[in-house]
Amino acid sequence: MVYTPGRKSFTAVAINTAAKAGEWILSKLGNYSSLKTKYSPHDLVTEVDQGSEKLIRRLIQTHFPEHSFLGEEGVEPGPEASAKAVESVMNDEYLWIIDPIDGTTNFVHGFPFFSVSIALAYRGEIIVGVIYDPSRDELFVAEKGKGAYVRGRRMQVAPQQKLSESLLATGFPPNRDALGSNIKGIQALVPKVRNIRSAGSAALHLAYVAAGRLNGFWEIGLNAWDIAAGALLVQESGGLVTDTAGNPYTLAVRNVVASNGHIHDELLSELSAANATGQ
């Protein structure tokens, strides 16, 4: 493929950038000075989010000044603005997709479950995905066609075959309509699974599916920067990522289901029966 010669350097830059941003974020834990709401009272931003994105953008553009950039803090709040921003760049040759702190609410409260998410897409297809959890110093890395790794070890999705044996995760999006769909899904699934977690970082939830720590994850009303890196991690670990209707993952997907593959159809079916797909 056209992008093959540069892939190693792309991944190295993504890893280095995520690590530096994560280290800086951790140094600011409990030490932010500005807290604002964006789309809703549940959608928070601090100067640390904005500083992290500037740091990431600067480091990447030092190496690849001609590449496009889609970062959460550079997009107006709300689902319509997010969808429009993605649509305007999704077919660019090289596009970096950044969430400078995925899990800002956790960061604000000192709850140690937040991450830096960096993905690179080539003409709309994710080719590099890196998620860094600075609290645990865990780096999740995937390259298209090369597998996915955590702490240098190859990841594999969990082996469970049935929804009833599964540990799932979801989240609570700031969009009220999306929130209603997610709550319907939780109500339908709680009696049918081993348990459900909601720890507050979609990127880390996806990384945990890839690492076999979760069997599946779904959420309604996410954005490209929440999903992109984690989607590649799951796929390269042998899992499956679709929208809630079962269509293949693209950068435009906002209602996402990721799993070990074995439980995917069962999970989609339950969400559909509960009218919890966000469609």
Coordinates of C-alpha atoms in Angstrom, one line a residue:
M1 CA 0.0 0.0 0.0
V2 CA 1.1 3.6 -0.5
Y3 CA 1.6 4.3 3.2
T4 CA 3.8 1.4 4.0
P5 CA 7.3 3.1 3.8
G6 CA 6.4 5.6 6.5
R7 CA 4.5 3.5 8.9
K8 CA 7.2 2.8 11.4
S9 CA 8.0 6.5 11.8
F10 CA 4.3 7.3 12.0
T11 CA 3.9 4.9 14.9
A12 CA 7.1 6.1 16.6
V13 CA 5.9 9.7 16.5
A14 CA 2.4 8.7 17.9
I15 CA 4.0 6.7 20.7
N16 CA 6.4 9.5 21.7
T17 CA 3.8 12.1 21.4
A18 CA 1.2 10.2 23.5
A19 CA 3.9 9.5 26.2
K20 CA 5.0 13.1 26.4
A21 CA 1.4 14.4 26.6
G22 CA 0.5 11.8 29.2
E23 CA 3.4 12.7 31.4
W24 CA 2.5 16.4 31.2
I25 CA -1.2 15.7 32.0
L26 CA -0.2 13.6 35.0
S27 CA 1.9 16.5 36.3
K28 CA -1.2 18.7 36.2
L29 CA -3.4 16.3 38.1
G30 CA -5.2 18.2 40.9
N31 CA -3.5 21.4 39.6
Y32 CA -5.8 22.8 36.9
S33 CA -7.0 26.4 37.2
S34 CA -9.8 26.7 34.7
L35 CA -12.9 24.4 34.5
K36 CA -15.6 25.1 31.9
T37 CA -18.6 23.2 30.5
K38 CA -19.0 22.7 26.7
Y39 CA -22.0 21.1 25.2
S40 CA -23.7 20.2 28.6
P41 CA -22.9 20.3 32.3
H42 CA -21.5 16.8 31.9
D43 CA -19.1 17.9 29.1
L44 CA -16.1 19.4 30.8
V45 CA -12.9 21.1 29.6
T46 CA -9.9 22.4 31.4
E47 CA -6.8 24.3 30.2
V48 CA -5.0 21.0 30.5
D49 CA -7.1 19.5 27.7
Q50 CA -6.3 22.5 25.6
G51 CA -2.6 22.5 26.5
S52 CA -2.3 18.8 25.8
E53 CA -3.8 19.2 22.4
K54 CA -1.5 22.1 21.5
L55 CA 1.5 19.9 22.7
I56 CA 0.3 17.0 20.6
R57 CA -0.3 19.1 17.5
R58 CA 3.1 20.8 17.8
L59 CA 5.0 17.5 18.2
I60 CA 3.2 15.8 15.3
Q61 CA 3.4 18.8 12.9
T62 CA 7.2 19.1 13.6
H63 CA 7.5 15.7 11.8
F64 CA 4.5 15.9 9.4
P65 CA 3.6 19.5 8.7
E66 CA 1.6 18.6 5.6
H67 CA -0.7 16.2 7.5
S68 CA -4.3 17.1 8.5
F69 CA -5.4 17.3 12.1
L70 CA -8.7 16.6 13.9
G71 CA -8.6 17.3 17.6
E72 CA -11.5 17.5 20.1
E73 CA -10.5 20.9 21.4
G74 CA -10.4 22.4 17.9
V75 CA -14.1 21.5 17.2
E76 CA -17.2 23.4 18.4
P77 CA -19.2 21.4 21.0
G78 CA -22.2 19.4 20.0
P79 CA -22.9 16.4 17.7
E80 CA -23.7 18.4 14.6
A81 CA -20.4 20.3 14.7
S82 CA -18.5 17.1 15.4
A83 CA -20.1 15.3 12.5
K84 CA -19.4 18.2 10.2
A85 CA -15.8 18.5 11.3
V86 CA -15.2 14.7 10.6
E87 CA -16.9 14.9 7.2
S88 CA -14.7 17.8 6.1
V89 CA -11.5 15.9 6.7
M90 CA -12.2 12.2 6.6
N91 CA -11.0 11.6 3.1
D92 CA -7.7 13.6 3.5
E93 CA -4.6 11.7 2.6
Y94 CA -3.2 11.6 6.2
L95 CA -5.3 12.7 9.1
W96 CA -4.3 12.6 12.8
I97 CA -7.3 12.2 15.1
I98 CA -6.6 13.3 18.7
D99 CA -8.4 13.2 22.0
P100 CA -6.0 15.1 24.3
I101 CA -7.6 13.8 27.5
D102 CA -10.3 11.1 27.1
G103 CA -12.0 11.1 30.5
T104 CA -11.7 14.8 31.5
T105 CA -14.4 14.4 34.2
N106 CA -12.2 11.6 35.8
F107 CA -9.1 13.9 35.5
V108 CA -11.0 16.7 37.2
H109 CA -12.0 14.5 40.1
G110 CA -8.7 12.7 40.4
F111 CA -10.2 9.4 39.4
P112 CA -7.3 7.6 37.7
F113 CA -9.0 6.4 34.5
F114 CA -8.2 8.8 31.6
S115 CA -6.0 8.6 28.6
V116 CA -4.4 10.2 25.6
S117 CA -5.8 8.9 22.3
I118 CA -3.9 9.4 19.0
A119 CA -4.9 7.8 15.6
L120 CA -3.6 8.2 12.1
A121 CA -5.9 7.6 9.1
Y122 CA -4.8 7.2 5.5
R123 CA -7.7 8.2 3.2
G124 CA -10.2 7.4 5.9
E125 CA -8.7 4.1 7.1
I126 CA -7.1 4.0 10.5
I127 CA -3.5 2.8 10.1
V128 CA -2.0 3.6 13.5
G129 CA -3.7 3.7 16.9
V130 CA -2.1 4.6 20.3
I131 CA -3.8 5.0 23.6
Y132 CA -1.7 5.9 26.7
D133 CA -3.0 5.6 30.3
P134 CA -0.5 7.8 32.3
S135 CA -1.9 6.7 35.7
R136 CA -0.9 3.1 35.0
D137 CA 1.9 3.9 32.5
E138 CA 0.2 1.5 30.1
L139 CA 0.7 2.1 26.4
F140 CA -1.6 0.4 23.9
V141 CA -0.3 0.4 20.3
A142 CA -1.7 -1.0 17.0
E143 CA -0.5 -0.8 13.4
K144 CA -2.8 -1.9 10.6
G145 CA -1.9 -5.5 9.7
K146 CA 0.7 -5.7 12.4
G147 CA -1.2 -6.6 15.5
A148 CA -1.8 -4.7 18.8
Y149 CA 0.4 -4.6 21.9
V150 CA 0.3 -3.4 25.5
R151 CA 3.5 -3.1 27.5
G152 CA 5.2 -4.7 24.5
R153 CA 3.1 -7.8 24.6
R154 CA 0.7 -8.9 21.8
M155 CA -2.9 -8.5 22.8
Q156 CA -5.7 -10.9 22.1
V157 CA -9.5 -10.4 22.7
A158 CA -11.2 -12.4 25.4
P159 CA -12.3 -16.0 24.6
Q160 CA -15.8 -16.0 26.1
Q161 CA -18.4 -17.2 23.6
K162 CA -21.7 -16.0 25.2
L163 CA -23.2 -12.7 26.3
S164 CA -24.1 -14.3 29.7
E165 CA -20.4 -14.9 30.3
S166 CA -19.3 -11.4 29.4
L167 CA -18.1 -8.3 31.2
L168 CA -19.2 -5.2 29.2
A169 CA -18.6 -1.5 29.5
T170 CA -20.5 1.6 28.4
G171 CA -20.6 5.3 29.1
F172 CA -22.9 8.2 29.7
P173 CA -22.7 10.7 26.9
P174 CA -23.4 14.4 27.4
N175 CA -26.0 14.4 24.6
R176 CA -29.4 13.9 26.4
D177 CA -30.9 11.9 23.5
A178 CA -27.9 9.6 23.3
L179 CA -27.9 9.2 27.1
G180 CA -31.5 7.9 26.9
S181 CA -30.5 5.2 24.4
N182 CA -27.5 4.2 26.5
I183 CA -29.7 3.8 29.6
K184 CA -32.2 1.7 27.7
G185 CA -29.3 -0.6 26.7
I186 CA -28.0 -0.9 30.2
Q187 CA -31.4 -1.8 31.6
A188 CA -31.8 -4.5 28.9
L189 CA -28.3 -5.9 29.3
V190 CA -27.7 -5.9 33.0
P191 CA -29.8 -9.1 33.6
K192 CA -28.2 -10.9 30.6
V193 CA -24.5 -10.3 31.2
R194 CA -21.9 -11.1 33.9
N195 CA -21.7 -7.4 34.7
I196 CA -21.3 -3.9 33.2
R197 CA -18.8 -1.2 34.0
S198 CA -18.7 2.5 33.2
A199 CA -15.4 4.0 34.1
G200 CA -15.5 7.1 32.0
S201 CA -13.0 6.8 29.1
A202 CA -14.3 5.3 25.9
A203 CA -10.7 5.1 24.5
L204 CA -9.6 3.0 27.5
H205 CA -12.7 0.8 27.4
L206 CA -11.9 0.0 23.8
A207 CA -8.3 -0.7 24.7
Y208 CA -9.5 -3.0 27.4
V209 CA -11.7 -4.9 24.9
A210 CA -8.5 -5.3 22.8
A211 CA -6.5 -6.5 25.8
G212 CA -9.2 -9.1 26.8
R213 CA -10.1 -7.4 30.0
L214 CA -13.6 -6.6 28.7
N215 CA -15.7 -8.8 26.3
G216 CA -17.5 -5.8 24.8
F217 CA -18.2 -2.1 24.8
W218 CA -21.0 0.0 23.3
E219 CA -21.9 3.7 23.6
I220 CA -24.2 6.0 21.8
G221 CA -23.2 9.5 20.7
L222 CA -19.4 9.3 20.6
N223 CA -17.1 11.2 18.3
A224 CA -14.3 10.1 15.9
W225 CA -11.6 11.1 18.4
D226 CA -13.2 8.9 21.1
I227 CA -13.2 5.8 18.9
A228 CA -10.5 5.9 16.2
A229 CA -7.4 4.6 18.0
G230 CA -9.4 2.1 20.1
A231 CA -11.2 0.7 17.0
L232 CA -7.9 -0.3 15.4
L233 CA -6.6 -1.8 18.7
V234 CA -9.7 -4.0 18.9
Q235 CA -9.5 -5.1 15.2
E236 CA -5.8 -5.9 15.4
S237 CA -6.4 -8.0 18.6
G238 CA -8.9 -10.2 16.7
G239 CA -12.1 -8.3 17.7
L240 CA -14.9 -6.6 15.8
V241 CA -16.0 -3.0 15.7
T242 CA -19.3 -1.9 14.0
D243 CA -22.0 0.7 14.4
T244 CA -25.1 -0.3 16.4
A245 CA -26.8 -1.5 13.2
G246 CA -23.9 -3.9 12.5
N247 CA -22.3 -1.8 9.7
P248 CA -18.5 -1.7 9.4
Y249 CA -16.7 1.0 11.4
T250 CA -15.8 4.2 9.7
L251 CA -14.7 7.6 11.0
A252 CA -18.3 8.8 10.8
V253 CA -19.6 6.2 13.3
R254 CA -21.0 7.8 16.5
N255 CA -22.9 4.8 17.9
V256 CA -20.3 2.1 18.4
V257 CA -20.2 -1.6 19.4
A258 CA -16.9 -3.3 19.9
S259 CA -16.4 -6.9 21.1
N260 CA -14.3 -10.0 21.0
G261 CA -16.4 -11.0 18.0
H262 CA -17.9 -14.0 19.6
I263 CA -20.7 -12.1 21.4
H264 CA -21.1 -9.4 18.7
D265 CA -24.3 -10.5 17.1
E266 CA -25.9 -11.3 20.4
L267 CA -25.0 -7.9 21.7
L268 CA -26.3 -6.1 18.6
S269 CA -29.6 -8.1 18.8
E270 CA -30.2 -7.1 22.5
L271 CA -29.5 -3.5 21.8
S272 CA -31.9 -3.5 18.8
A273 CA -34.6 -5.3 20.8
A274 CA -34.3 -2.6 23.5
N275 CA -34.5 0.2 21.0
A276 CA -31.1 1.2 22.3
T277 CA -29.2 1.7 19.1
G278 CA -29.4 5.5 18.8
Q279 CA -30.7 5.2 15.3

